[in-house]
Tab-separated table of C-alpha atoms and ligand atoms in Angstrom:
chain	number	residue	atom	x	y	z
A	1	MET	CA	77.469	78.582	89.278
A	2	SER	CA	80.487	78.271	87.834
A	3	GLY	CA	79.838	75.145	85.942
A	4	LEU	CA	76.572	78.018	85.201
A	5	TYR	CA	79.011	80.526	84.387
A	6	ARG	CA	80.524	79.157	81.874
A	7	ALA	CA	77.353	76.677	80.128
A	8	CYS	CA	75.422	79.341	79.802
A	9	LEU	CA	75.220	82.804	80.742
A	10	ARG	CA	78.700	82.712	79.155
A	11	PRO	CA	78.416	81.689	75.277
A	12	LEU	CA	75.672	84.301	75.541
A	13	LEU	CA	77.950	87.284	77.234
A	14	PHE	CA	81.169	86.050	74.667
A	15	ALA	CA	78.176	86.116	71.572
A	16	ALA	CA	78.577	90.106	71.959
A	17	ASP	CA	81.384	91.894	71.221
A	18	ALA	CA	83.223	92.695	74.943
A	19	GLU	CA	83.601	95.925	75.322
A	20	ARG	CA	80.227	96.697	74.856
A	21	VAL	CA	79.061	93.563	77.395
A	22	HIS	CA	82.216	94.874	79.863
A	23	VAL	CA	80.421	98.134	80.462
A	24	ALA	CA	76.811	96.493	80.460
A	25	THR	CA	78.170	94.331	82.974
A	26	LEU	CA	79.119	97.686	84.346
A	27	ARG	CA	75.861	99.547	84.325
A	28	ALA	CA	74.047	96.363	86.158
A	29	ALA	CA	76.523	95.689	88.608
A	30	GLY	CA	76.091	99.653	89.482
A	31	VAL	CA	72.348	99.061	90.117
A	32	LEU	CA	72.719	96.211	91.446
A	33	GLY	CA	75.216	97.366	94.298
A	34	ARG	CA	73.422	101.324	94.937
A	35	SER	CA	70.881	99.037	96.680
A	36	ALA	CA	70.901	96.810	99.838
A	37	LEU	CA	68.245	94.611	99.093
A	38	GLY	CA	71.511	94.162	96.457
A	39	ARG	CA	74.035	93.893	98.094
A	40	ARG	CA	72.810	91.190	100.416
A	41	LEU	CA	71.222	88.968	98.199
A	42	ILE	CA	75.302	89.006	95.793
A	43	SER	CA	76.635	88.938	99.401
A	44	ALA	CA	74.530	86.230	100.084
A	45	ARG	CA	75.171	84.231	96.476
A	46	TYR	CA	78.989	85.110	96.547
A	47	GLY	CA	80.488	86.123	100.341
A	48	PHE	CA	82.907	83.522	102.401
A	49	ASP	CA	84.604	84.571	104.649
A	50	ASP	CA	87.716	83.376	107.185
A	51	GLU	CA	89.524	84.463	109.543
A	52	ARG	CA	92.987	83.378	107.617
A	53	LEU	CA	92.031	84.909	105.411
A	54	HIS	CA	92.881	88.744	107.370
A	55	VAL	CA	95.023	90.548	106.209
A	56	GLN	CA	97.376	94.023	107.400
A	57	VAL	CA	99.477	96.062	104.772
A	58	GLY	CA	100.662	99.706	104.364
A	59	GLY	CA	97.615	100.210	107.578
A	60	LEU	CA	95.161	98.874	105.526
A	61	ARG	CA	92.875	95.780	106.989
A	62	PHE	CA	91.811	93.371	103.730
A	63	PRO	CA	89.088	91.079	104.583
A	64	ASN	CA	90.896	88.896	102.083
A	65	PRO	CA	93.577	89.337	99.815
A	66	VAL	CA	92.053	87.933	97.012
A	67	ALA	CA	91.531	91.592	95.189
A	68	LEU	CA	90.430	93.312	91.786
A	69	PRO	CA	93.138	95.370	90.295
A	70	ALA	CA	93.122	97.954	88.232
A	71	GLY	CA	91.473	97.952	84.540
A	72	PHE	CA	87.635	96.809	85.554
A	73	ASP	CA	85.565	99.134	87.225
A	74	LYS	CA	87.435	102.093	84.966
A	75	ASN	CA	85.306	104.871	86.712
A	76	GLY	CA	84.383	103.406	90.344
A	77	VAL	CA	80.670	102.718	89.095
A	78	ALA	CA	79.942	99.381	90.211
A	79	THR	CA	82.504	99.514	93.688
A	80	GLU	CA	79.412	98.231	96.254
A	81	ALA	CA	78.651	95.522	93.412
A	82	LEU	CA	82.185	94.279	94.015
A	83	ALA	CA	82.600	93.915	97.869
A	84	ALA	CA	80.180	92.224	98.238
A	85	LEU	CA	81.370	89.615	95.593
A	86	GLY	CA	83.657	89.588	97.766
A	87	PHE	CA	87.573	91.045	96.750
A	88	GLY	CA	88.638	92.229	99.617
A	89	ALA	CA	90.223	95.324	98.365
A	90	ILE	CA	88.823	97.668	94.833
A	91	ASP	CA	91.504	100.400	93.120
A	92	VAL	CA	89.041	101.934	90.393
A	93	GLY	CA	90.725	103.262	86.864
A	94	SER	CA	93.631	104.156	85.865
A	95	VAL	CA	92.070	107.461	85.756
A	96	SER	CA	94.360	110.259	85.049
A	97	ALA	CA	93.856	113.402	85.722
A	98	ARG	CA	91.846	114.937	82.474
A	99	PRO	CA	90.117	112.264	81.232
A	100	SER	CA	90.494	111.171	77.733
A	101	ALA	CA	88.435	109.002	75.764
A	102	GLY	CA	90.913	105.692	75.178
A	103	ASN	CA	92.300	104.666	72.200
A	104	PRO	CA	90.603	105.323	68.686
A	105	GLU	CA	90.222	101.832	67.254
A	106	ARG	CA	87.842	99.922	67.141
A	107	PRO	CA	87.187	97.015	67.965
A	108	ARG	CA	89.929	97.445	71.122
A	109	LEU	CA	88.846	94.592	73.766
A	110	HIS	CA	89.176	91.690	72.023
A	111	ARG	CA	88.392	87.722	73.526
A	112	LEU	CA	90.545	84.063	73.304
A	113	PRO	CA	88.859	82.016	74.319
A	114	ALA	CA	91.808	79.897	73.379
A	115	ASP	CA	93.907	80.612	76.424
A	116	GLU	CA	91.162	82.167	78.085
A	117	GLY	CA	92.504	85.542	77.375
A	118	ILE	CA	92.025	88.529	76.867
A	119	ALA	CA	94.321	91.295	74.426
A	120	VAL	CA	92.880	94.873	75.514
A	121	PHE	CA	94.438	98.283	73.588
A	122	TYR	CA	91.487	100.492	75.368
A	123	GLY	CA	93.917	103.111	75.980
A	124	VAL	CA	93.249	104.025	79.404
A	125	PRO	CA	89.788	105.780	78.651
A	126	ASN	CA	88.406	107.308	81.270
A	127	ASP	CA	85.938	110.080	83.053
A	128	GLY	CA	88.868	112.216	84.731
A	129	ALA	CA	90.276	111.718	88.354
A	130	ALA	CA	87.649	114.501	89.074
A	131	ALA	CA	84.318	113.040	87.284
A	132	VAL	CA	86.032	109.617	89.318
A	133	ALA	CA	86.413	111.074	92.672
A	134	ALA	CA	83.188	112.727	93.011
A	135	ARG	CA	81.536	109.465	91.896
A	136	LEU	CA	82.982	107.770	94.668
A	137	ALA	CA	82.484	111.143	96.859
A	138	GLY	CA	78.982	109.088	98.843
A	139	VAL	CA	80.430	105.865	98.950
A	140	ARG	CA	81.328	103.746	102.047
A	141	LEU	CA	83.212	99.944	101.346
A	142	PRO	CA	83.500	97.348	103.239
A	143	VAL	CA	87.147	96.691	101.581
A	144	PRO	CA	89.335	98.938	100.386
A	145	LEU	CA	89.137	101.811	98.127
A	146	GLY	CA	92.712	102.711	95.802
A	147	LEU	CA	92.249	104.532	92.988
A	148	SER	CA	95.018	103.501	90.273
A	149	LEU	CA	96.718	106.644	88.666
A	150	VAL	CA	97.985	107.117	85.716
A	151	GLU	CA	98.502	109.361	82.510
A	152	THR	CA	96.844	111.291	80.301
A	153	ASN	CA	96.291	109.596	77.616
A	154	THR	CA	96.340	112.110	74.391
A	155	GLY	CA	97.489	109.881	72.017
A	156	ARG	CA	101.151	111.207	71.720
A	157	PRO	CA	104.098	111.168	74.245
A	158	ALA	CA	103.904	113.514	76.934
A	159	GLY	CA	107.413	114.754	79.250
A	160	VAL	CA	108.336	113.722	82.324
A	161	ASP	CA	107.487	116.918	84.800
A	162	GLU	CA	104.548	117.354	83.008
A	163	VAL	CA	103.822	113.828	83.241
A	164	ILE	CA	104.965	113.632	86.915
A	165	ALA	CA	102.518	117.053	87.183
A	166	GLU	CA	100.050	115.505	86.339
A	167	LEU	CA	100.133	111.853	88.990
A	168	VAL	CA	100.565	114.438	91.702
A	169	GLN	CA	97.022	117.118	90.352
A	170	ALA	CA	95.461	113.174	90.035
A	171	ALA	CA	97.033	112.469	93.064
A	172	ARG	CA	95.234	115.053	94.483
A	173	THR	CA	91.528	115.640	93.605
A	174	VAL	CA	91.395	111.711	94.704
A	175	LEU	CA	92.712	111.106	98.299
A	176	PRO	CA	89.919	112.389	100.322
A	177	VAL	CA	87.984	109.241	98.397
A	178	ALA	CA	90.630	106.415	98.777
A	179	ASP	CA	91.958	104.372	101.556
A	180	TYR	CA	94.958	103.828	99.521
A	181	LEU	CA	96.331	105.435	95.036
A	182	ALA	CA	98.144	102.583	92.779
A	183	LEU	CA	99.995	104.398	89.907
A	184	ASN	CA	100.266	102.509	86.950
A	185	LEU	CA	103.109	103.998	86.466
A	186	ASN	CA	103.155	101.665	82.832
A	187	CYS	CA	100.477	101.537	80.350
A	188	PRO	CA	101.622	99.453	76.899
A	189	ASN	CA	98.362	101.382	75.563
A	190	SER	CA	99.231	104.395	76.125
A	191	ALA	CA	100.906	107.240	73.737
A	192	GLY	CA	103.979	105.739	72.923
A	193	GLY	CA	103.692	103.129	74.808
A	194	PHE	CA	107.612	103.080	76.952
A	195	SER	CA	107.556	105.141	80.883
A	196	HIS	CA	109.250	107.148	82.272
A	197	PHE	CA	109.260	105.811	85.265
A	198	ASP	CA	111.554	103.064	84.359
A	199	VAL	CA	114.289	105.406	84.794
A	200	PRO	CA	115.271	105.605	88.427
A	201	ALA	CA	115.708	108.644	88.995
A	202	HIS	CA	112.204	110.071	87.362
A	203	LEU	CA	110.983	107.287	89.782
A	204	ARG	CA	113.134	109.881	92.838
A	205	ARG	CA	111.538	112.520	91.212
A	206	LEU	CA	107.667	111.125	90.881
A	207	LEU	CA	107.773	110.335	95.185
A	208	GLN	CA	108.966	112.982	96.334
A	209	ALA	CA	106.490	115.176	94.458
A	210	LEU	CA	103.522	113.327	95.857
A	211	ALA	CA	105.419	113.207	99.107
A	212	GLU	CA	104.462	116.977	99.429
A	213	VAL	CA	100.332	116.482	99.161
A	214	ASP	CA	99.401	116.304	102.503
A	215	GLY	CA	97.642	113.360	103.552
A	216	LEU	CA	98.835	110.838	101.750
A	217	GLY	CA	98.144	107.524	102.243
A	218	PRO	CA	99.381	104.605	101.903
A	219	VAL	CA	100.838	104.204	97.939
A	220	PHE	CA	101.389	100.656	96.072
A	221	VAL	CA	103.444	101.287	92.520
A	222	ARG	CA	103.196	98.953	89.657
A	223	VAL	CA	107.030	98.487	88.023
A	224	SER	CA	108.461	97.578	84.585
A	225	PRO	CA	110.687	95.105	86.165
A	226	PRO	CA	114.917	94.982	85.044
A	227	ALA	CA	116.209	92.266	83.879
A	228	HIS	CA	118.706	92.299	85.975
A	229	PRO	CA	119.666	92.044	89.867
A	230	ALA	CA	121.449	95.615	89.881
A	231	GLY	CA	118.093	97.038	87.740
A	232	ILE	CA	115.700	96.495	90.609
A	233	ASP	CA	118.018	97.647	93.065
A	234	ALA	CA	117.244	100.727	91.369
A	235	VAL	CA	114.113	100.285	91.355
A	236	LEU	CA	114.399	99.679	95.807
A	237	GLN	CA	116.773	102.402	96.294
A	238	ALA	CA	114.678	104.693	93.942
A	239	LEU	CA	111.809	103.829	96.540
A	240	ASP	CA	112.976	103.802	99.700
A	241	PRO	CA	113.126	107.023	100.914
A	242	PHE	CA	109.622	107.021	100.632
A	243	ASP	CA	107.497	105.246	103.605
A	244	PHE	CA	104.383	106.266	102.019
A	245	VAL	CA	105.518	103.602	99.559
A	246	LYS	CA	103.480	99.770	100.469
A	247	GLY	CA	103.959	98.029	98.670
A	248	LEU	CA	105.211	96.941	94.472
A	249	SER	CA	102.988	95.298	91.608
A	250	PHE	CA	104.974	94.797	88.452
A	251	PHE	CA	103.991	94.618	84.564
A	252	ASP	CA	106.848	93.487	82.923
A	253	PRO	CA	106.672	94.493	78.872
A	254	ARG	CA	109.530	91.828	77.600
A	255	PHE	CA	107.358	89.166	78.928
A	256	ASP	CA	106.662	87.715	75.138
A	257	LEU	CA	102.967	86.925	76.488
A	258	ARG	CA	101.744	86.340	72.883
A	259	ARG	CA	104.023	84.288	71.905
A	260	ARG	CA	103.221	81.889	74.065
A	261	LEU	CA	99.610	81.455	72.562
A	262	LYS	CA	97.031	78.593	71.085
A	263	THR	CA	95.706	81.346	69.982
A	264	PRO	CA	96.293	80.903	65.404
A	265	ALA	CA	98.901	83.757	65.268
A	266	ALA	CA	96.536	84.638	62.328
A	267	GLU	CA	93.549	85.838	64.646
A	268	LEU	CA	96.036	87.138	67.099
A	269	ALA	CA	97.715	89.171	64.656
A	270	ALA	CA	94.015	91.225	64.300
A	271	LYS	CA	93.579	91.671	68.112
A	272	ARG	CA	95.783	94.036	69.115
A	273	GLY	CA	96.609	94.920	72.407
A	274	SER	CA	98.461	94.359	76.016
A	275	VAL	CA	97.516	89.796	76.227
A	276	SER	CA	95.988	89.001	78.983
A	277	ALA	CA	96.180	85.405	80.150
A	278	PRO	CA	96.417	82.289	82.391
A	279	VAL	CA	99.695	81.570	80.682
A	280	ALA	CA	101.961	84.490	83.045
A	281	LEU	CA	100.971	82.341	85.845
A	282	SER	CA	105.253	80.437	85.593
A	283	HIS	CA	106.441	84.522	85.205
A	284	THR	CA	104.327	86.467	87.493
A	285	GLN	CA	105.475	83.835	89.874
A	286	ALA	CA	108.459	84.140	89.129
A	287	LEU	CA	109.530	88.178	89.334
A	288	VAL	CA	107.766	87.011	93.400
A	289	ARG	CA	109.978	85.078	94.096
A	290	GLU	CA	113.240	86.937	92.776
A	291	TRP	CA	111.724	90.579	94.289
A	292	TYR	CA	111.128	88.568	97.348
A	293	ARG	CA	115.175	87.959	97.608
A	294	ARG	CA	114.724	91.840	97.997
A	295	ILE	CA	112.804	93.969	98.951
A	296	ASP	CA	112.801	95.160	102.152
A	297	ARG	CA	110.460	92.993	103.464
A	298	ARG	CA	109.270	95.105	107.550
A	299	ARG	CA	107.793	97.535	104.544
A	300	LEU	CA	107.266	96.622	101.507
A	301	VAL	CA	104.924	93.751	100.338
A	302	LEU	CA	104.362	92.341	96.721
A	303	ILE	CA	101.429	91.892	94.828
A	304	GLY	CA	101.038	88.467	92.723
A	305	VAL	CA	99.322	89.223	89.315
A	306	GLY	CA	99.018	88.437	85.762
A	307	GLY	CA	98.156	84.491	85.371
A	308	ILE	CA	95.944	83.551	88.735
A	309	THR	CA	92.524	81.669	88.669
A	310	THR	CA	93.178	79.258	90.922
A	311	ALA	CA	93.252	79.361	94.772
A	312	GLU	CA	96.295	76.595	94.690
A	313	ASP	CA	97.802	79.832	91.644
A	314	ALA	CA	96.788	82.419	94.695
A	315	TYR	CA	98.286	79.602	97.007
A	316	ARG	CA	101.484	78.683	95.328
A	317	THR	CA	101.825	82.755	94.348
A	318	ILE	CA	101.574	83.482	97.686
A	319	ARG	CA	103.858	80.520	99.879
A	320	LEU	CA	106.935	82.719	96.657
A	321	GLY	CA	105.926	86.051	98.498
A	322	ALA	CA	102.844	87.378	98.054
A	323	SER	CA	100.859	89.289	100.134
A	324	LEU	CA	97.721	89.802	98.032
A	325	VAL	CA	97.060	89.018	94.920
A	326	GLN	CA	94.300	90.169	92.543
A	327	VAL	CA	92.142	88.095	89.983
A	328	TYR	CA	91.143	89.792	87.243
A	329	THR	CA	91.178	87.322	83.382
A	330	ALA	CA	89.673	84.917	85.277
A	331	LEU	CA	86.472	86.819	86.553
A	332	VAL	CA	85.774	87.219	83.258
A	333	TYR	CA	86.326	83.607	82.017
A	334	GLN	CA	85.023	81.645	85.009
A	335	GLY	CA	82.307	84.438	86.249
A	336	PRO	CA	81.720	86.039	89.871
A	337	GLY	CA	81.548	82.104	90.943
A	338	VAL	CA	85.544	82.373	90.679
A	339	VAL	CA	86.168	85.038	94.150
A	340	ARG	CA	84.591	83.412	96.562
A	341	GLU	CA	85.938	79.784	94.967
A	342	ILE	CA	89.408	80.969	95.442
A	343	LYS	CA	89.444	82.635	98.869
A	344	ARG	CA	87.037	78.704	99.780
A	345	GLY	CA	90.394	77.195	98.249
A	346	LEU	CA	93.265	79.822	100.519
A	347	ALA	CA	91.378	79.290	103.110
A	348	GLN	CA	91.330	75.292	103.390
A	349	ARG	CA	95.047	75.157	102.264
A	350	LEU	CA	96.246	78.090	104.970
A	351	ALA	CA	94.201	74.834	107.307
A	352	ARG	CA	95.613	72.090	105.698
A	353	ASP	CA	99.299	73.588	105.898
A	354	GLY	CA	98.500	74.282	110.156
A	355	PHE	CA	98.516	78.516	108.404
A	356	ALA	CA	96.803	80.957	110.973
A	357	SER	CA	97.001	83.684	109.307
A	358	VAL	CA	97.920	84.349	105.477
A	359	ALA	CA	100.385	87.065	106.137
A	360	GLU	CA	102.449	83.115	107.910
A	361	ALA	CA	102.261	81.630	104.871
A	362	VAL	CA	103.972	84.254	103.032
A	363	GLY	CA	106.896	83.738	101.875
A	364	VAL	CA	107.568	79.993	102.879
A	365	ASP	CA	108.426	78.584	99.828
A	366	ASN	CA	111.166	80.766	99.181
A	367	ARG	CA	113.696	79.583	101.522
A	368	ALA	CA	116.953	80.924	100.096
A	369	ALA	CA	115.780	84.866	101.082
A	370	VAL	CA	117.539	86.392	103.900
A	371	PRO	CA	115.836	87.984	106.670
A	372	ARG	CA	115.965	91.150	106.250
B	1	FMN	C1	90.699	94.758	79.141
B	1	FMN	C2	91.916	95.573	80.926
B	1	FMN	C3	91.639	96.528	81.065
B	1	FMN	C4	93.016	96.606	81.440
B	1	FMN	N1	93.294	97.573	82.208
B	1	FMN	C5	93.998	98.323	83.428
B	1	FMN	C6	94.758	99.748	84.268
B	1	FMN	O1	93.192	100.534	83.311
B	1	FMN	N2	95.505	100.100	84.553
B	1	FMN	C7	96.379	98.904	84.532
B	1	FMN	O2	97.203	98.944	86.138
B	1	FMN	N3	95.855	97.391	84.668
B	1	FMN	C8	94.579	97.123	83.066
B	1	FMN	N4	94.747	96.309	83.110
B	1	FMN	C9	95.592	94.965	83.964
B	1	FMN	C10	95.007	94.326	84.860
B	1	FMN	O3	95.546	94.931	86.135
B	1	FMN	C11	96.725	93.268	84.953
B	1	FMN	O4	97.416	93.563	86.085
B	1	FMN	C12	95.897	92.269	83.819
B	1	FMN	O5	94.901	91.680	84.097
B	1	FMN	C13	96.707	90.635	84.818
B	1	FMN	O6	96.177	89.502	86.212
B	1	FMN	P1	94.397	88.567	85.032
B	1	FMN	O7	95.584	87.662	84.770
B	1	FMN	O8	94.198	88.413	86.311
B	1	FMN	O9	93.805	88.882	84.219
B	1	FMN	C14	93.769	95.558	82.081
B	1	FMN	C15	93.383	94.381	81.686
B	1	FMN	C16	92.608	94.029	81.262
B	1	FMN	C17	92.158	92.543	80.747
């Protein structure tokens, strides 16, 4: 199917404006996923299950470790189809306390075909936490549903207290429909593009405020990784008192992906925004390797995200220390069959190497890691 998608469907989709295709794809998937027949058709075509792939993290059961990160289904309109497609978990969002139209620029989503990448300058448009929670209220998925939270992009930077109050409000609003929360604490395309929560004391204050929220479930935090080990330890210390924090993923604003692309500089200059592309993989794996050595592995897991496009990428990232991986851009370039391909390849590799589960493979190539 991947070949058919690349040869036939992708050229058609890529001929149209990227944001319109994104919206139209979600709308079509939403319609298909709403009917039991539609979901059956999708899983008959794309489903793949293997016991080895089952993962338990933060008290949640994931049927496989290949999850969809935030940014694809921003408003929770197609979760049923995406679950039928075979993702092990789905992050809806990022969603903010108040609705936002995102950045006013158009176009604000660009393909970078020479790099199989995407440049995004959406600025987290979303319907707002209340509307998204209402939409998801009746939805029952066979996989964990995460709600990714972000500050509202108003076009101007907000103070840390205001952002904390907003994130807490958004958390309260979506909790009834979420199996877990994912905190997007460093959105590169939001006002000012900086994060208060790079300051560990601010992160701690945010988590203290969240700790007061009734019924809070597992929380995963997307942090910007500090450059030095002492900075990493400061982040980990800030998280330490809060046992509802179950895992970490990374977005590294210091890593200049643009410099590593094949896309000509002149073409790139016209495409503003944060870049996702397979060339990010080595950095993703370096982060997983480094953080796995420093986290308390009895209570935290790592989620590998950025540049994962194949089963081998996913497997290597798991062997370096990730318990889950997330895949977005590969879905756009390889089509819906990529989820099954990665899962099948993962199951084959686990069997080949004598692992009965993903958990057994996590971190085996990170031998310098001190057992914790
Ligand atoms: C179009 C687009 C929109 C995104 N929006 C969000 C978002 O709202 N929140 C977020 O945390 N990450 C967002 N991301 C980042 C993805 O979650 C993911 O971290 C990134 O694309 C790297 O993974 P990939 O290499 O598999 O694409 C977005 C990415 C893309 C391409």
